PDB file of C-alpha atoms in Angstrom:
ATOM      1  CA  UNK A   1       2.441   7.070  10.432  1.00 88.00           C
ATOM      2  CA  UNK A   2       3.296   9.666  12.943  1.00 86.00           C
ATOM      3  CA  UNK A   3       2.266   8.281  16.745  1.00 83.00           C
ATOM      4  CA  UNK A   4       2.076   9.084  20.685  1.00 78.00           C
ATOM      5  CA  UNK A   5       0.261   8.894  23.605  1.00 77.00           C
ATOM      6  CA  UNK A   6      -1.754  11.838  22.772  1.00 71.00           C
ATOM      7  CA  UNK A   7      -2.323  10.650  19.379  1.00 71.00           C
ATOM      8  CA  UNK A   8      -5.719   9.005  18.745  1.00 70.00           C
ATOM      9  CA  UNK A   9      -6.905   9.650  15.582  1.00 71.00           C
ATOM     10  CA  UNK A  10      -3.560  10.234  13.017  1.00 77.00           C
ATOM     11  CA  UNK A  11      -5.281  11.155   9.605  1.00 73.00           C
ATOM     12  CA  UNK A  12      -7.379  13.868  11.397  1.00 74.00           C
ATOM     13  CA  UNK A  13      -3.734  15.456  12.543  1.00 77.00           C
ATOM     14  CA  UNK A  14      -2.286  14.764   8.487  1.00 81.00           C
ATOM     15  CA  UNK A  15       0.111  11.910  10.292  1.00 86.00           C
ATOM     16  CA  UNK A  16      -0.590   9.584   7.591  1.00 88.00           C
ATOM     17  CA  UNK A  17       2.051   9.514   4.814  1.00 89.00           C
ATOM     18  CA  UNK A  18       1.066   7.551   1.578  1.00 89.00           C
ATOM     19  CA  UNK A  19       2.525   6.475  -1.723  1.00 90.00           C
ATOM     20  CA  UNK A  20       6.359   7.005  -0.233  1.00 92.00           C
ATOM     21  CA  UNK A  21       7.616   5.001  -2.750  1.00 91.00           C
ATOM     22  CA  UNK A  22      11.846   5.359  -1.836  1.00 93.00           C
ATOM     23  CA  UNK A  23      14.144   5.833   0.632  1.00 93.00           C
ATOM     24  CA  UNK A  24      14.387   9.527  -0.242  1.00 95.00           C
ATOM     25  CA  UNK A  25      10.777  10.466   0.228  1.00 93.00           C
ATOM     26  CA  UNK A  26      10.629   7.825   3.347  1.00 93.00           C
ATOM     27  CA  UNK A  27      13.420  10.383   5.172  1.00 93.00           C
ATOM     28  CA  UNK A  28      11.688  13.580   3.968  1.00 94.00           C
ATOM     29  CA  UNK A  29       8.579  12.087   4.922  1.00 91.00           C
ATOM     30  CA  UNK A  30       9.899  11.440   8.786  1.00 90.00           C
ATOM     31  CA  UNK A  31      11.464  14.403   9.084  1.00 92.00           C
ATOM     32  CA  UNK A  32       8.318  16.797   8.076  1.00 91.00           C
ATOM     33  CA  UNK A  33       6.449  14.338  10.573  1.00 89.00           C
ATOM     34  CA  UNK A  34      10.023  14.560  13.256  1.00 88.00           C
ATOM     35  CA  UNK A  35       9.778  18.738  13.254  1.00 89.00           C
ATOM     36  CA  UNK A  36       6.155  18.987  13.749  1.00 87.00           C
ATOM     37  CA  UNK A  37       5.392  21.746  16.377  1.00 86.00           C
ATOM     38  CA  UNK A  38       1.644  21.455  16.461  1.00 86.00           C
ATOM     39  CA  UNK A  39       1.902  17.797  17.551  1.00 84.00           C
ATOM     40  CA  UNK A  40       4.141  15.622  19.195  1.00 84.00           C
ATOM     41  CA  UNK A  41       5.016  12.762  17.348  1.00 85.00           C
ATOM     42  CA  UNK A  42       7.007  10.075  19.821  1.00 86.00           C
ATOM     43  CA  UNK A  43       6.966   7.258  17.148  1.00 89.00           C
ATOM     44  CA  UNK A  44       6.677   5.818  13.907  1.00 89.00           C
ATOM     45  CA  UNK A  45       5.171   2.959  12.358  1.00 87.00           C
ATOM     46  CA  UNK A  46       5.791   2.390   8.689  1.00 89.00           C
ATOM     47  CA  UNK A  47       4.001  -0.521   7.129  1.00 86.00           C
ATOM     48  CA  UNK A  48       2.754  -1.530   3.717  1.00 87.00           C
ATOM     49  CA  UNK A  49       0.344   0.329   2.057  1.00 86.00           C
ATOM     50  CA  UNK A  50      -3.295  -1.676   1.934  1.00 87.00           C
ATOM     51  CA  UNK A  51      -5.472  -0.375  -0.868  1.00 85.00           C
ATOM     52  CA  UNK A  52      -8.560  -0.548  -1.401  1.00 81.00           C
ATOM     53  CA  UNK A  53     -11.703   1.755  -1.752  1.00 83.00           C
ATOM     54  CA  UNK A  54     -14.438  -0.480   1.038  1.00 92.00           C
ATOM     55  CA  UNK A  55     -13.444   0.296   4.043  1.00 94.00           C
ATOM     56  CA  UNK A  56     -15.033  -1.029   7.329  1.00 97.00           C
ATOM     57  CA  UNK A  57     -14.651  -0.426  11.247  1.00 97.00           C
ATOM     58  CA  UNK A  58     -15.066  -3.238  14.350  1.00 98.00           C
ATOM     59  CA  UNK A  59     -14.441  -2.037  17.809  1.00 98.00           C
ATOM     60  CA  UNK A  60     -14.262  -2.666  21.953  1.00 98.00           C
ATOM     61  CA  UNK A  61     -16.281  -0.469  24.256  1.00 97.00           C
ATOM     62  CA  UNK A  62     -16.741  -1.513  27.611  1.00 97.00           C
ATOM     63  CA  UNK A  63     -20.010  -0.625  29.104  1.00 96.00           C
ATOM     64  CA  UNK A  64     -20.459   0.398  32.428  1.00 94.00           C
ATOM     65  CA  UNK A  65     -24.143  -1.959  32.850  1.00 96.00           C
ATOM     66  CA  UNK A  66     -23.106  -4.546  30.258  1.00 97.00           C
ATOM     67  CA  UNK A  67     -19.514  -5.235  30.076  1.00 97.00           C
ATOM     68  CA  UNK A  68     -18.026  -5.496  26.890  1.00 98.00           C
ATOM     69  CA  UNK A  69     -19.741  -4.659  23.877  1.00 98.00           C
ATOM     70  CA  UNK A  70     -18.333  -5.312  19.977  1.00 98.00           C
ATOM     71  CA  UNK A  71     -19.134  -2.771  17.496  1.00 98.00           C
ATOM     72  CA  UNK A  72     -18.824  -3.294  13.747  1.00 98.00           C
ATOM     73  CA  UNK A  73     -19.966  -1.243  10.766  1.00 97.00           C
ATOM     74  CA  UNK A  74     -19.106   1.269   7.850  1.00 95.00           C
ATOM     75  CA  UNK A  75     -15.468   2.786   8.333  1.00 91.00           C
ATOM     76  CA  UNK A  76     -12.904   5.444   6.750  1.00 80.00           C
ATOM     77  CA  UNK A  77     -13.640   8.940   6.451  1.00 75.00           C
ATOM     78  CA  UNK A  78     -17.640   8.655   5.943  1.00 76.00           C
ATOM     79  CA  UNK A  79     -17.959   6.645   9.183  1.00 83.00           C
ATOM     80  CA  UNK A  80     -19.170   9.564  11.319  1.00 83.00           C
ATOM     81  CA  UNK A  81     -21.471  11.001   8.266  1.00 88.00           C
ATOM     82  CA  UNK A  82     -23.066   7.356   7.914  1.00 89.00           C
ATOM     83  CA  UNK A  83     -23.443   6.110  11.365  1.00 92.00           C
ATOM     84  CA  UNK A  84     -23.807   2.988   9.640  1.00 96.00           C
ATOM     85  CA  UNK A  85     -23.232   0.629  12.762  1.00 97.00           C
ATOM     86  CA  UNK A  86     -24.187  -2.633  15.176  1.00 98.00           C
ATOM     87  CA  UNK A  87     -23.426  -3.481  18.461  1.00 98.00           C
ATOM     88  CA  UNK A  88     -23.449  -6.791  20.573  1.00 98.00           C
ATOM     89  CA  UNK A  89     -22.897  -7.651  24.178  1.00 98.00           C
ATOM     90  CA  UNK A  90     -19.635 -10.303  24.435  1.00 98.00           C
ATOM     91  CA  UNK A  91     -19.607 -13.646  24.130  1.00 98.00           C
ATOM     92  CA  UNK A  92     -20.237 -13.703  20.646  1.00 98.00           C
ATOM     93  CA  UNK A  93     -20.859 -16.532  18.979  1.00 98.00           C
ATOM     94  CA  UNK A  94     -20.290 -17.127  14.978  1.00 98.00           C
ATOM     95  CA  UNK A  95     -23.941 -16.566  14.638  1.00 98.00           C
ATOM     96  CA  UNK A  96     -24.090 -13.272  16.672  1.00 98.00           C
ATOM     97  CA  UNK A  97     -21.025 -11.978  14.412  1.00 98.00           C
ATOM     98  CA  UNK A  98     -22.783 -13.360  10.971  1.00 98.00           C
ATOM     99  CA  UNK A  99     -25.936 -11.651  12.431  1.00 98.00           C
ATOM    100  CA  UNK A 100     -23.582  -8.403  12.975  1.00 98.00           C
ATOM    101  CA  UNK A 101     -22.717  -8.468   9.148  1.00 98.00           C
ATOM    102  CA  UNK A 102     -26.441  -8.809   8.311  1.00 97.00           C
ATOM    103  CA  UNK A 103     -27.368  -5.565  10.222  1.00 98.00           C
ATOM    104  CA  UNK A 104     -25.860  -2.888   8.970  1.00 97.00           C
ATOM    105  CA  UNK A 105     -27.561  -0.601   6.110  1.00 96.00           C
ATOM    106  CA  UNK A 106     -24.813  -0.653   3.903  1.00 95.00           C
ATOM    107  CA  UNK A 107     -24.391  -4.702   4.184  1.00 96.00           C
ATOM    108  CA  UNK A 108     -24.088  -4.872   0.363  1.00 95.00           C
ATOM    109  CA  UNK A 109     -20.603  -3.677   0.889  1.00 94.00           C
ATOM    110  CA  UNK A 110     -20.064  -6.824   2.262  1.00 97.00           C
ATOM    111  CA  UNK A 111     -21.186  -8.642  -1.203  1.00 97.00           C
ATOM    112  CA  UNK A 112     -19.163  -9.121  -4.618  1.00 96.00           C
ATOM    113  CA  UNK A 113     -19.044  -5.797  -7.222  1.00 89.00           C
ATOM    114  CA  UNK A 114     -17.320  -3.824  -9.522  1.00 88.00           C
ATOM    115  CA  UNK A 115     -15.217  -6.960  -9.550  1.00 91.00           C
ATOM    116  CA  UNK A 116     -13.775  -6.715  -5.959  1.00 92.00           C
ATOM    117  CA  UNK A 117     -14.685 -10.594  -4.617  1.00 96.00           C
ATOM    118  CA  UNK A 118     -17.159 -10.771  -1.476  1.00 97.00           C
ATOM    119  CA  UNK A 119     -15.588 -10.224   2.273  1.00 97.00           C
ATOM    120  CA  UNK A 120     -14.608 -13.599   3.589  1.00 98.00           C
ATOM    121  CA  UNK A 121     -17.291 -13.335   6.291  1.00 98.00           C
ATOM    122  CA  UNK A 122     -15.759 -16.107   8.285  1.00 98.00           C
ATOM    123  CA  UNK A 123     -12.792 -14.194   8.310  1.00 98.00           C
ATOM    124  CA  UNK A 124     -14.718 -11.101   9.885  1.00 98.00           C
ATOM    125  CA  UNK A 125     -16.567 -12.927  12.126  1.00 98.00           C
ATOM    126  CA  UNK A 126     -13.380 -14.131  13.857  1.00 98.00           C
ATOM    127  CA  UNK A 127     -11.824 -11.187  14.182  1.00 98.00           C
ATOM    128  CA  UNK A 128     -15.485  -9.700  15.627  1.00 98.00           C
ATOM    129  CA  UNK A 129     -15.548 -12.512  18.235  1.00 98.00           C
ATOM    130  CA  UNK A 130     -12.050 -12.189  18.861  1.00 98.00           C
ATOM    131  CA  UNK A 131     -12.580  -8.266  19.830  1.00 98.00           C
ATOM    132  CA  UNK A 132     -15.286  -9.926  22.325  1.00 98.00           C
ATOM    133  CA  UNK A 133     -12.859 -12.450  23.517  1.00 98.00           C
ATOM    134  CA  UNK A 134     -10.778  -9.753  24.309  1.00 98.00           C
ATOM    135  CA  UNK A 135     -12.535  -7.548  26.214  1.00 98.00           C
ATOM    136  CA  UNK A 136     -13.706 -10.352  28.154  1.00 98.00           C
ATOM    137  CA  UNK A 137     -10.574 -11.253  29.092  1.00 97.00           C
ATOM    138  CA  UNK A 138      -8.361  -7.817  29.564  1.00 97.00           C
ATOM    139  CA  UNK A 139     -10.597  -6.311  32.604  1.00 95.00           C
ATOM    140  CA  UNK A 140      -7.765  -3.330  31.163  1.00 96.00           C
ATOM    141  CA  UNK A 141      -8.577  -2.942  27.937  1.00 97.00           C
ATOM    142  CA  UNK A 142     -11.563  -0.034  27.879  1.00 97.00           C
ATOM    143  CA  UNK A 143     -11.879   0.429  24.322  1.00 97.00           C
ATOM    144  CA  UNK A 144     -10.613  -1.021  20.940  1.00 97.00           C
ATOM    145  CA  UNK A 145     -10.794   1.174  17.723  1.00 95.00           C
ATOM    146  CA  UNK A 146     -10.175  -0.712  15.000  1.00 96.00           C
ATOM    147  CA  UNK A 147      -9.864   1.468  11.154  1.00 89.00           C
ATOM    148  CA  UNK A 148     -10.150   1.378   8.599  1.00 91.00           C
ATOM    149  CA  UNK A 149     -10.416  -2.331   7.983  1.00 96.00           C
ATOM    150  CA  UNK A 150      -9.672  -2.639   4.354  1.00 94.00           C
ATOM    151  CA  UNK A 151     -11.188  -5.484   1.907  1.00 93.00           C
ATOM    152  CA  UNK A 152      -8.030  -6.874   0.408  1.00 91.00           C
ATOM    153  CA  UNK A 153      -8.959  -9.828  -2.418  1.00 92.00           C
ATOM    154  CA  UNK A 154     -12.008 -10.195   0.053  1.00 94.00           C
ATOM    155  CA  UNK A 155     -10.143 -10.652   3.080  1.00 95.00           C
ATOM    156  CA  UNK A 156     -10.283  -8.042   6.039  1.00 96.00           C
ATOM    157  CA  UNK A 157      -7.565  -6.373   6.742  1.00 95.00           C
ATOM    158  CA  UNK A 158      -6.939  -4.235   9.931  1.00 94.00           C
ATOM    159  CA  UNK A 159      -4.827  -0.910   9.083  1.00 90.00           C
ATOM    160  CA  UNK A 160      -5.075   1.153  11.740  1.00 88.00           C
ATOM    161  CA  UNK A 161      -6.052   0.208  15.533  1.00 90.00           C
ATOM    162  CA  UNK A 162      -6.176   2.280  18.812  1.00 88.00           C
ATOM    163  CA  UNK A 163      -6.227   0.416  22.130  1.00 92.00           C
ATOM    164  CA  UNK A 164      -7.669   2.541  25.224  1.00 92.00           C
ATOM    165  CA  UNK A 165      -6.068   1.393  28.883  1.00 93.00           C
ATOM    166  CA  UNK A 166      -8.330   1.983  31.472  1.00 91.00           C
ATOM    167  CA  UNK A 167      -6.589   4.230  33.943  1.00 80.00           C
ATOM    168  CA  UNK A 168      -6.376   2.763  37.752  1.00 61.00           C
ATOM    169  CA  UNK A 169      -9.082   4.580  38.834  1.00 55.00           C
ATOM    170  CA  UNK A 170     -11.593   2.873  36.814  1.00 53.00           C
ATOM    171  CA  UNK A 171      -9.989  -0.497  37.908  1.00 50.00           C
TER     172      UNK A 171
END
């Protein structure tokens, strides 16, 4: 993955590589990302690649009446189309994250099919509450972008994450 300070969302800007699968395509791949002239690409990140076809988004967004807020719902490249999402004020407590889970439209995604197991929901609801903890404890941190979560054997697994600094100003 191609990054930078004026990088926020890297598949939008093709700065996702997949399948590399050698040291040969790894250097090819980091020098077509390297020589880019439409973007500029300051770092990389290579990492494993996490399959998996349900893909879900949690979030930070601090709210100028009520604080920090924790968004969860439907992620990957439908997200926008779908709108498929929830939102709760931090604290939240196990129940408020369960609850979260229980909200969206889609929630069946959540369930066992096609033989992919259920998500461990205990699993999401700490890393939910954890976003809350978060924001409730980084006055800095203005937002939290956190996608695609992949489902891996039922466990969530965060892929991709943006963190937003607020800038002084806003201090």
């Amino acid at each position: 993955k191609g990054s930078g300070e004026a990088v926020s969302h890297k598949t939008e800007l093709d700065l996702v590589a997949l399948n590399i699968r050698d040291e040969q395509g790894l250097m090819e791949t980091y020098q077509g990302l390297k020589n880019r002239k439409d973007v500029v690409v300051e770092e990389f990140l290579i990492q494993q690649m996490i399959t998996g076809n349900r893909e879900l988004m949690a979030g930070l967004k601090r709210d100028a009446q009520f604080g920090p807020c924790v968004m969860f719902g439907i992620g990957g490249v439908l997200a926008e189309v779908l709108d498929d999402v929830t939102i709760r004020v931090a604290p939240l407590s196990e129940f408020d994250a369960q609850d979260m889970m229980g909200d969206i439209r889609a929630k069946k995604i959540l369930d066992a099919f096609r033989g992919k197991p259920a998500v461990d929901r205990d699993a999401l609801a700490t890393l939910l509450m954890g976003l809350g903890k978060l924001g409730l404890e980084n006055e800095a941190v203005a937002e939290v972008d956190i996608t695609p979560i992949k489902l891996v054997n039922g466990k969530p697994v965060a892929v991709d994450a943006l963190i937003v600094l607020q800038s002084r100003s806003e201090e």
